[in-house]
Amino acid sequence: MNRRYSFKTIITSVLLGVVAVGCQPQQPKFMRPQGDAQSKYIDEATRIEYPDTCVESLDDVMNALPPLTLDNPDPKEEWLLSLDEVRQMALENSKVLRQISGVNFSANGVNGTPTLLLASPSASVTVWDPAIIESNPTAGVQAALSAFDAVWNSSVSWQKADIGRNYESSYQRTVGTRTDVGSFQTTLSKNVATGGNVYAAANVGYEWSDATNRLWGSDWTSYIEAGFTQPLFRGAGVEYNRIAGPNGTMGNSNGVVIARINTDIALVDFEMGVRKTLQDVEETYWNLYYAYRNLSAAAAGYEAALKSWRTVEAQSRIGRPQGSAQNVAQAEKNYQSFKVSAQEAQNNLYKNEQLLRYMIGIAPTDGRLIKPSDEPTVARVQYIWEEIVAEGLARAPELRKQKWTIKKRELELIAQRNYLKPQVDLQGLYRFHGLGHDLIDSTNKKSNAWGSLTSGEYQNWTLGVTSSVTLGFRREMAAVRNAELALARERAILQEQELELVHNLSDLYRDVERNYHLIEDYLSVLRAARKQVRAVNASFMLNKTTLYEVLQAQQELADAETRYYRTVIDYNLSVVYLNFRKGSLLEYNGVTLAEGPWPNKAYFDSWRHARERDAGRYVNYAFTSPQVVSRGAYPQIQGTDPTVASTTNYATSVLEYTPNVDDVNTNALPVYSNGTTGGQPAILQYN
């Protein structure tokens, strides 16, 4: 009784101690505490620190000069650039595609600065994006193909057991069992495209035991076997495994076809990024041209206002009626207004010039002032409405991206329907077995495991079918219905995208015609305004009109000239916007996209694989014929063969995105070469 009471007391004391300790945090005790350790952690765990990384800055960042301003208005030289030169420079310096999102152009000037790269760097489009998507280790093409790689698994283990036993035999009292066990196993397995798995395995085992009923105290066992598992319904067939992959699960298809479609979608995103960059480049170029024209009009008005002011003051000094105090004040006010307008126009020109520098990827100021050398067209561009709609529906990259998404959903629906089938697998193996006192003994083949194995004395085989059927198929039916709804959603989105595209093309088609007619109208207004200025000046000198009418005529002339050139720029940009929306802007600018050069090792490997394929014999091992996924290469230049590099005058530059190959030199600088003979296109290479 006392012993049980003592044991209960001990247990109660331990439990109370554990509860007491768990009620509050406990600090560890040390023999010799030194210093204030608390200050090393409090207030420092979340302090702002600087990352330990080093990326070399661009020369255009480090060597930028102070910007041009009204107080610093004199550049060292004028830099004439054509639109083609600007476009080529922008593509050459565009490993990261720049955009002018957040910038607004208007007749009064430019507002805002590009901040997309600073605010959302993850949303930026780069030449590495397609390769990053394709080389994704979990969802890329190589990741999907890796599911069919052969896998070699091996294991080696050794264990010793010394276990007591509480039993007695008729021969002797056994108080323990002692064994030594060793095992070596290696297996080579591979998933096949039809959904099955094949493998070959070898095993060597050793066992020593002190049991009395054994022929040998120690023995070796070995076997070699080959087997397979092949699904007959669910998970069977090349089509399903190309879509879902051998490791696919319900609602999660990660086969090689899905991975390839993801890469195609990434290429479309890259194409749209290049297209947006080219649109921004051309928009910035023509707005810089307009800034020069606006400054010219403001400067002409400024000079005319200054001349009128001086004329009125001269008339005032000689006492003529035109030189009244009211006229002098009005002339001075008009002069000051034109001065402000000229300064605003000059400052706006500097901002536009800096935006163009940003788009072509150079320093904001380097002592030169860019001036457009091309003149905007005033020739009439006529489009046929039916051709615009047909071309837009066929070439718009947004629609092509959505069609890839629809194809992806169609394939996923096929994969989900496969899960409605029962799980029935055909399995089989064949094994050669060996047993002996020794592992290898050349003198006695019957007493060693290897000799027993190679003699074929012990052979085993198994062939069977396993099945598993879910009664009701609730989850499977839900997965199919989900895939059907997702497909219906994407198809409806495509239809609405096409409707929205036609509306956009209609507005842009109208804008092209409207702006052309406005050019004619504002040109007539400009001519009339010039005549009015000459007539009013002559009447004023004859004291037949007031100074107010003279100043009003000067202001109207400046406004007419500004509106005319603004309309010319709007007309050219409306043509750009129309080509942008119908998917022909890259061809309009003479730009094609191509995969960049591969390392020499990649060319060698492709040549070797091509020889192996040519030397082999095609075998159709598929249970089902896979459906067509792609219609072939997209012709970037209409009317040409997309598989042949363009050598005509259609293309002026080629932007190459980084391929997904090994040994890509990401630190290499872009190399630019300009074709000089035979209409050879300029090539922008990104290594």
Coordinates of N, CA, C and O in Angstrom, one line a residue, residues 441-580:
D441 N 30.6 -19.1 -56.1 CA 31.5 -20.2 -55.8 C 31.7 -20.9 -57.2 O 30.8 -21.6 -57.6
S442 N 32.8 -20.8 -57.8 CA 33.0 -21.4 -59.1 C 33.2 -22.9 -59.0 O 33.0 -23.6 -60.0
T443 N 33.5 -23.4 -57.8 CA 33.7 -24.9 -57.7 C 32.4 -25.7 -57.5 O 32.3 -26.8 -57.8
N444 N 31.5 -25.0 -56.9 CA 30.2 -25.7 -56.6 C 29.1 -24.8 -57.0 O 28.7 -23.9 -56.3
K445 N 28.5 -25.0 -58.2 CA 27.5 -24.1 -58.7 C 26.2 -24.2 -58.0 O 25.4 -23.3 -58.0
K446 N 25.9 -25.4 -57.4 CA 24.7 -25.6 -56.7 C 24.6 -25.0 -55.3 O 23.5 -24.8 -54.8
S447 N 25.7 -24.7 -54.7 CA 25.7 -24.2 -53.4 C 25.9 -22.7 -53.3 O 26.1 -22.2 -52.2
N448 N 25.9 -22.0 -54.5 CA 26.0 -20.6 -54.4 C 24.9 -19.9 -55.1 O 24.3 -20.5 -56.1
A449 N 24.5 -18.7 -54.7 CA 23.3 -18.1 -55.2 C 23.4 -17.7 -56.6 O 22.4 -17.8 -57.4
W450 N 24.5 -17.2 -57.1 CA 24.7 -16.8 -58.5 C 24.6 -18.0 -59.4 O 23.9 -17.9 -60.5
G451 N 25.2 -19.1 -59.1 CA 25.1 -20.3 -59.9 C 23.7 -20.8 -60.0 O 23.2 -21.3 -61.0
S452 N 23.0 -20.8 -58.8 CA 21.6 -21.3 -58.8 C 20.7 -20.4 -59.7 O 19.8 -20.8 -60.3
L453 N 21.1 -19.1 -59.6 CA 20.3 -18.1 -60.4 C 20.5 -18.3 -61.9 O 19.5 -18.4 -62.7
T454 N 21.7 -18.4 -62.4 CA 22.0 -18.6 -63.8 C 21.6 -19.9 -64.3 O 21.5 -20.1 -65.6
S455 N 21.5 -20.9 -63.5 CA 21.1 -22.2 -64.0 C 19.7 -22.3 -64.4 O 19.2 -23.2 -65.1
G456 N 18.8 -21.3 -64.0 CA 17.4 -21.3 -64.3 C 16.6 -22.4 -63.6 O 15.5 -22.7 -64.0
E457 N 17.1 -22.9 -62.5 CA 16.4 -23.9 -61.8 C 15.1 -23.4 -61.1 O 14.1 -24.1 -61.1
Y458 N 15.2 -22.2 -60.6 CA 14.0 -21.6 -60.0 C 13.5 -20.4 -60.8 O 14.2 -19.4 -61.0
Q459 N 12.3 -20.6 -61.4 CA 11.7 -19.5 -62.2 C 10.3 -19.3 -61.8 O 9.5 -20.2 -61.5
N460 N 9.9 -18.0 -61.7 CA 8.6 -17.6 -61.3 C 8.0 -16.7 -62.3 O 8.7 -15.8 -62.9
W461 N 6.7 -16.7 -62.5 CA 6.0 -15.7 -63.3 C 4.6 -15.4 -62.7 O 4.0 -16.3 -62.1
T462 N 4.2 -14.2 -63.0 CA 2.9 -13.8 -62.6 C 2.2 -13.0 -63.7 O 2.9 -12.1 -64.3
L463 N 1.0 -13.2 -63.9 CA 0.2 -12.4 -64.9 C -1.2 -12.3 -64.3 O -1.8 -13.3 -63.9
G464 N -1.7 -11.0 -64.2 CA -2.9 -10.8 -63.6 C -3.6 -9.5 -64.0 O -2.9 -8.7 -64.7
V465 N -4.8 -9.3 -63.5 CA -5.5 -8.1 -63.8 C -6.0 -7.6 -62.5 O -6.6 -8.3 -61.7
T466 N -5.9 -6.3 -62.2 CA -6.4 -5.6 -61.1 C -7.4 -4.6 -61.5 O -7.2 -3.9 -62.6
S467 N -8.4 -4.4 -60.7 CA -9.5 -3.4 -61.1 C -9.9 -2.6 -59.9 O -9.9 -3.1 -58.8
S468 N -10.4 -1.4 -60.2 CA -11.0 -0.6 -59.1 C -12.0 0.3 -59.8 O -11.7 1.1 -60.7
V469 N -13.2 0.3 -59.3 CA -14.3 1.1 -59.9 C -15.0 1.8 -58.8 O -15.4 1.3 -57.7
T470 N -15.1 3.1 -59.0 CA -15.8 4.0 -58.0 C -17.3 4.0 -58.4 O -17.7 4.4 -59.5
L471 N -18.1 3.5 -57.6 CA -19.6 3.5 -57.8 C -20.2 4.9 -57.7 O -20.1 5.5 -56.6
G472 N -20.8 5.4 -58.7 CA -21.4 6.7 -58.7 C -20.7 7.7 -59.5 O -21.3 8.6 -60.1
F473 N -19.3 7.7 -59.5 CA -18.5 8.6 -60.3 C -18.9 10.1 -60.0 O -18.9 10.9 -60.9
R474 N -19.1 10.4 -58.7 CA -19.5 11.8 -58.4 C -18.4 12.8 -58.7 O -18.6 13.8 -59.3
R475 N -17.2 12.4 -58.2 CA -16.1 13.3 -58.4 C -15.7 13.4 -59.8 O -15.4 14.5 -60.4
E476 N -15.7 12.3 -60.5 CA -15.4 12.2 -61.9 C -16.3 13.0 -62.8 O -15.9 13.8 -63.7
M477 N -17.7 12.9 -62.5 CA -18.6 13.7 -63.2 C -18.5 15.1 -63.0 O -18.7 16.0 -63.9
A478 N -18.2 15.5 -61.7 CA -18.0 16.9 -61.4 C -16.8 17.5 -62.1 O -16.8 18.6 -62.6
A479 N -15.7 16.7 -62.3 CA -14.5 17.1 -63.0 C -14.8 17.3 -64.5 O -14.4 18.3 -65.1
V480 N -15.6 16.4 -65.1 CA -16.0 16.6 -66.5 C -16.9 17.8 -66.6 O -16.7 18.6 -67.6
R481 N -17.8 18.0 -65.8 CA -18.7 19.2 -65.8 C -17.9 20.5 -65.7 O -18.1 21.5 -66.4
N482 N -17.0 20.5 -64.8 CA -16.1 21.6 -64.6 C -15.3 22.0 -65.8 O -15.2 23.1 -66.2
A483 N -14.8 20.9 -66.5 CA -14.0 21.1 -67.7 C -14.9 21.7 -68.8 O -14.5 22.5 -69.6
E484 N -16.1 21.1 -68.9 CA -17.1 21.6 -69.9 C -17.4 23.1 -69.7 O -17.5 23.9 -70.6
L485 N -17.7 23.5 -68.5 CA -18.0 24.9 -68.2 C -16.8 25.8 -68.5 O -17.0 26.9 -69.0
A486 N -15.6 25.3 -68.1 CA -14.4 26.1 -68.4 C -14.2 26.3 -69.9 O -13.9 27.4 -70.4
L487 N -14.5 25.3 -70.7 CA -14.4 25.4 -72.1 C -15.5 26.3 -72.7 O -15.2 27.1 -73.6
A488 N -16.7 26.2 -72.2 CA -17.8 27.1 -72.6 C -17.4 28.5 -72.3 O -17.7 29.4 -73.1
R489 N -16.8 28.8 -71.2 CA -16.5 30.1 -70.8 C -15.5 30.7 -71.7 O -15.6 31.9 -72.2
E490 N -14.4 29.9 -72.1 CA -13.4 30.5 -72.9 C -13.9 30.7 -74.3 O -13.5 31.7 -75.0
R491 N -14.8 29.8 -74.8 CA -15.4 30.0 -76.1 C -16.2 31.3 -76.2 O -16.2 32.1 -77.2
A492 N -17.0 31.5 -75.1 CA -17.8 32.7 -75.1 C -16.9 34.0 -75.0 O -17.3 35.0 -75.6
I493 N -15.8 33.9 -74.3 CA -14.9 35.0 -74.2 C -14.3 35.3 -75.6 O -14.2 36.5 -76.0
L494 N -14.0 34.3 -76.4 CA -13.5 34.5 -77.7 C -14.5 35.2 -78.6 O -14.2 36.1 -79.3
Q495 N -15.8 34.8 -78.5 CA -16.8 35.4 -79.3 C -16.9 36.9 -78.9 O -17.1 37.8 -79.8
E496 N -16.9 37.2 -77.6 CA -17.0 38.6 -77.2 C -15.8 39.4 -77.6 O -15.8 40.6 -77.9
Q497 N -14.6 38.8 -77.5 CA -13.4 39.4 -78.0 C -13.5 39.8 -79.4 O -13.0 40.9 -79.8
E498 N -14.0 38.9 -80.3 CA -14.1 39.2 -81.7 C -15.1 40.4 -81.9 O -14.9 41.3 -82.7
L499 N -16.2 40.4 -81.1 CA -17.1 41.5 -81.2 C -16.5 42.8 -80.8 O -16.6 43.9 -81.5
E500 N -15.7 42.8 -79.7 CA -15.0 44.0 -79.2 C -14.0 44.4 -80.3 O -13.8 45.6 -80.5
L501 N -13.3 43.5 -80.9 CA -12.3 43.8 -81.9 C -13.0 44.5 -83.1 O -12.4 45.5 -83.6
V502 N -14.1 44.0 -83.5 CA -14.8 44.7 -84.7 C -15.2 46.1 -84.3 O -15.1 47.0 -85.1
H503 N -15.7 46.3 -83.1 CA -16.0 47.6 -82.6 C -14.8 48.5 -82.6 O -14.9 49.7 -83.1
N504 N -13.7 48.0 -82.1 CA -12.5 48.8 -82.1 C -12.0 49.2 -83.5 O -11.6 50.3 -83.8
L505 N -12.1 48.2 -84.4 CA -11.7 48.4 -85.8 C -12.6 49.5 -86.5 O -12.2 50.3 -87.3
S506 N -13.9 49.4 -86.1 CA -14.8 50.4 -86.7 C -14.5 51.8 -86.2 O -14.5 52.7 -87.0
D507 N -14.2 52.0 -84.9 CA -13.8 53.3 -84.5 C -12.5 53.8 -85.1 O -12.4 54.9 -85.5
L508 N -11.5 52.9 -85.2 CA -10.3 53.3 -85.8 C -10.4 53.6 -87.3 O -9.8 54.5 -87.8
Y509 N -11.2 52.8 -88.0 CA -11.5 53.0 -89.4 C -12.1 54.4 -89.6 O -11.7 55.2 -90.5
R510 N -13.0 54.8 -88.7 CA -13.7 56.1 -88.8 C -12.6 57.2 -88.4 O -12.7 58.3 -89.1
D511 N -11.8 56.9 -87.5 CA -10.8 57.9 -87.1 C -9.8 58.2 -88.2 O -9.4 59.4 -88.4
V512 N -9.4 57.2 -89.0 CA -8.5 57.4 -90.1 C -9.1 58.3 -91.1 O -8.5 59.3 -91.6
E513 N -10.4 58.1 -91.5 CA -11.0 58.9 -92.5 C -11.3 60.3 -91.9 O -11.1 61.3 -92.6
R514 N -11.7 60.4 -90.6 CA -12.0 61.7 -90.0 C -10.7 62.5 -90.0 O -10.8 63.7 -90.3
N515 N -9.6 62.0 -89.5 CA -8.4 62.7 -89.4 C -7.9 63.2 -90.8 O -7.3 64.3 -90.9
Y516 N -8.1 62.4 -91.8 CA -7.6 62.8 -93.1 C -8.4 64.0 -93.6 O -7.8 65.0 -94.1
H517 N -9.7 64.0 -93.4 CA -10.5 65.1 -93.8 C -10.2 66.3 -92.9 O -10.3 67.5 -93.4
L518 N -9.9 66.1 -91.7 CA -9.5 67.2 -90.8 C -8.2 67.9 -91.3 O -8.1 69.1 -91.1
I519 N -7.3 67.1 -91.8 CA -6.1 67.7 -92.3 C -6.4 68.6 -93.5 O -5.9 69.8 -93.5
E520 N -7.3 68.2 -94.4 CA -7.7 69.1 -95.4 C -8.4 70.4 -94.9 O -8.1 71.5 -95.4
D521 N -9.2 70.2 -93.9 CA -10.0 71.3 -93.4 C -9.1 72.3 -92.6 O -9.1 73.5 -92.8
Y522 N -8.2 71.8 -91.8 CA -7.3 72.6 -91.0 C -6.2 73.3 -91.9 O -5.7 74.4 -91.6
L523 N -5.9 72.6 -93.0 CA -5.0 73.3 -93.9 C -5.6 74.5 -94.6 O -5.0 75.5 -94.7
S524 N -6.9 74.4 -94.9 CA -7.6 75.5 -95.4 C -7.7 76.6 -94.3 O -7.6 77.8 -94.6
V525 N -8.0 76.2 -93.1 CA -8.0 77.2 -92.0 C -6.7 77.9 -91.8 O -6.6 79.1 -91.6
L526 N -5.6 77.2 -91.9 CA -4.3 77.7 -91.8 C -4.0 78.7 -92.9 O -3.4 79.8 -92.6
R527 N -4.3 78.4 -94.1 CA -4.1 79.3 -95.2 C -4.9 80.6 -95.0 O -4.4 81.7 -95.2
A528 N -6.2 80.4 -94.6 CA -7.0 81.6 -94.4 C -6.5 82.5 -93.2 O -6.5 83.7 -93.3
A529 N -6.0 81.8 -92.2 CA -5.4 82.5 -91.0 C -4.2 83.4 -91.4 O -4.0 84.5 -91.0
R530 N -3.4 82.8 -92.3 CA -2.2 83.6 -92.8 C -2.7 84.8 -93.6 O -2.1 85.9 -93.5
K531 N -3.7 84.6 -94.4 CA -4.2 85.7 -95.2 C -4.8 86.8 -94.3 O -4.6 88.0 -94.5
Q532 N -5.5 86.3 -93.3 CA -6.1 87.3 -92.3 C -5.1 88.1 -91.6 O -5.2 89.3 -91.4
V533 N -4.0 87.5 -91.2 CA -2.9 88.3 -90.5 C -2.3 89.3 -91.4 O -2.1 90.5 -91.0
R534 N -2.1 89.0 -92.7 CA -1.5 90.0 -93.6 C -2.5 91.1 -93.8 O -2.1 92.3 -93.8
A535 N -3.8 90.7 -94.0 CA -4.8 91.8 -94.3 C -5.0 92.7 -93.1 O -5.1 93.9 -93.2
V536 N -5.1 92.1 -91.8 CA -5.3 92.9 -90.7 C -4.1 93.8 -90.4 O -4.3 95.0 -89.9
N537 N -2.9 93.3 -90.6 CA -1.7 94.2 -90.3 C -1.8 95.4 -91.3 O -1.5 96.5 -90.9
A538 N -2.1 95.1 -92.5 CA -2.2 96.2 -93.5 C -3.3 97.2 -93.1 O -3.0 98.5 -93.2
S539 N -4.4 96.7 -92.7 CA -5.5 97.6 -92.3 C -5.1 98.4 -91.0 O -5.5 99.6 -90.9
F540 N -4.4 97.8 -90.1 CA -4.0 98.5 -88.9 C -3.1 99.6 -89.2 O -3.1 100.7 -88.6
M541 N -2.1 99.4 -90.1 CA -1.2 100.5 -90.5 C -1.9 101.6 -91.1 O -1.4 102.8 -91.1
L542 N -3.1 101.3 -91.8 CA -3.8 102.4 -92.4 C -4.9 103.0 -91.4 O -5.8 103.7 -91.8
N543 N -4.8 102.5 -90.1 CA -5.8 102.9 -89.1 C -7.2 102.6 -89.5 O -8.2 103.3 -89.1
K544 N -7.4 101.5 -90.1 CA -8.7 101.0 -90.5 C -9.3 99.9 -89.6 O -10.4 99.5 -89.8
T545 N -8.5 99.5 -88.7 CA -8.9 98.4 -87.7 C -8.2 98.6 -86.4 O -7.3 99.4 -86.3
T546 N -8.6 97.9 -85.4 CA -8.0 98.0 -84.1 C -6.9 97.1 -83.9 O -6.7 96.0 -84.6
L547 N -6.1 97.4 -82.9 CA -5.0 96.5 -82.5 C -5.5 95.1 -82.0 O -4.9 94.1 -82.2
Y548 N -6.6 95.2 -81.4 CA -7.2 93.9 -80.8 C -7.4 92.9 -81.9 O -7.1 91.7 -81.8
E549 N -7.9 93.3 -83.1 CA -8.1 92.4 -84.2 C -6.8 91.9 -84.7 O -6.7 90.7 -85.2
V550 N -5.7 92.7 -84.7 CA -4.4 92.3 -85.1 C -3.9 91.2 -84.2 O -3.4 90.1 -84.6
L551 N -4.0 91.4 -82.9 CA -3.5 90.5 -81.9 C -4.4 89.2 -82.0 O -3.8 88.1 -81.8
Q552 N -5.7 89.3 -82.2 CA -6.5 88.2 -82.3 C -6.2 87.3 -83.5 O -6.2 86.1 -83.4
A553 N -5.9 88.0 -84.6 CA -5.5 87.3 -85.8 C -4.2 86.5 -85.6 O -4.0 85.4 -86.1
Q554 N -3.2 87.1 -84.9 CA -2.0 86.4 -84.6 C -2.2 85.2 -83.8 O -1.6 84.1 -84.0
Q555 N -3.0 85.3 -82.8 CA -3.3 84.2 -81.9 C -4.0 83.1 -82.7 O -3.7 81.9 -82.5
E556 N -5.0 83.5 -83.5 CA -5.7 82.5 -84.3 C -4.8 81.8 -85.3 O -4.9 80.6 -85.6
L557 N -3.8 82.5 -85.9 CA -2.8 81.9 -86.8 C -2.0 80.8 -86.0 O -1.8 79.7 -86.5
A558 N -1.5 81.2 -84.8 CA -0.8 80.2 -84.0 C -1.6 79.0 -83.7 O -1.1 77.8 -83.8
D559 N -2.9 79.2 -83.3 CA -3.7 78.1 -83.0 C -4.0 77.2 -84.2 O -4.1 76.0 -84.1
A560 N -4.2 77.8 -85.4 CA -4.5 77.1 -86.6 C -3.3 76.2 -87.0 O -3.5 75.1 -87.4
E561 N -2.1 76.8 -86.9 CA -0.9 76.0 -87.2 C -0.8 74.8 -86.3 O -0.4 73.7 -86.7
T562 N -1.0 75.1 -85.0 CA -0.9 74.0 -84.0 C -1.9 72.9 -84.2 O -1.6 71.7 -84.2
R563 N -3.2 73.3 -84.5 CA -4.2 72.3 -84.8 C -4.0 71.5 -86.0 O -4.2 70.3 -86.1
Y564 N -3.4 72.2 -87.0 CA -3.1 71.5 -88.3 C -2.1 70.3 -88.1 O -2.3 69.2 -88.5
Y565 N -1.0 70.7 -87.4 CA 0.0 69.7 -87.2 C -0.4 68.6 -86.2 O 0.0 67.4 -86.3
R566 N -1.3 69.0 -85.2 CA -1.8 68.0 -84.3 C -2.7 67.0 -85.1 O -2.6 65.8 -84.8
T567 N -3.4 67.5 -86.0 CA -4.3 66.6 -86.8 C -3.4 65.7 -87.7 O -3.8 64.5 -87.9
V568 N -2.3 66.2 -88.3 CA -1.4 65.4 -89.1 C -0.9 64.3 -88.2 O -0.8 63.1 -88.7
I569 N -0.5 64.6 -87.0 CA 0.1 63.5 -86.1 C -1.0 62.6 -85.8 O -0.8 61.3 -85.8
D570 N -2.2 63.0 -85.5 CA -3.3 62.1 -85.1 C -3.6 61.2 -86.3 O -4.0 60.1 -86.1
Y571 N -3.5 61.7 -87.5 CA -3.8 60.9 -88.7 C -2.8 59.8 -88.8 O -3.2 58.6 -89.0
N572 N -1.5 60.1 -88.6 CA -0.5 59.1 -88.7 C -0.6 58.1 -87.6 O -0.5 56.8 -87.7
L573 N -1.0 58.5 -86.4 CA -1.1 57.6 -85.2 C -2.4 56.8 -85.4 O -2.4 55.6 -84.9
S574 N -3.4 57.3 -86.0 CA -4.6 56.5 -86.2 C -4.3 55.3 -87.1 O -4.9 54.2 -87.0
V575 N -3.4 55.5 -88.1 CA -3.0 54.4 -89.0 C -2.2 53.4 -88.2 O -2.4 52.2 -88.3
V576 N -1.4 53.9 -87.3 CA -0.6 53.0 -86.4 C -1.6 52.2 -85.5 O -1.4 51.0 -85.3
Y577 N -2.5 52.9 -84.9 CA -3.5 52.2 -84.0 C -4.3 51.2 -84.7 O -4.6 50.1 -84.2
L578 N -4.7 51.4 -86.0 CA -5.4 50.5 -86.7 C -4.6 49.2 -87.0 O -5.1 48.1 -86.9
N579 N -3.4 49.4 -87.4 CA -2.5 48.2 -87.6 C -2.2 47.5 -86.3 O -2.1 46.3 -86.3
F580 N -2.1 48.3 -85.2 CA -1.9 47.6 -83.9 C -3.1 46.7 -83.6 O -2.9 45.6 -83.2

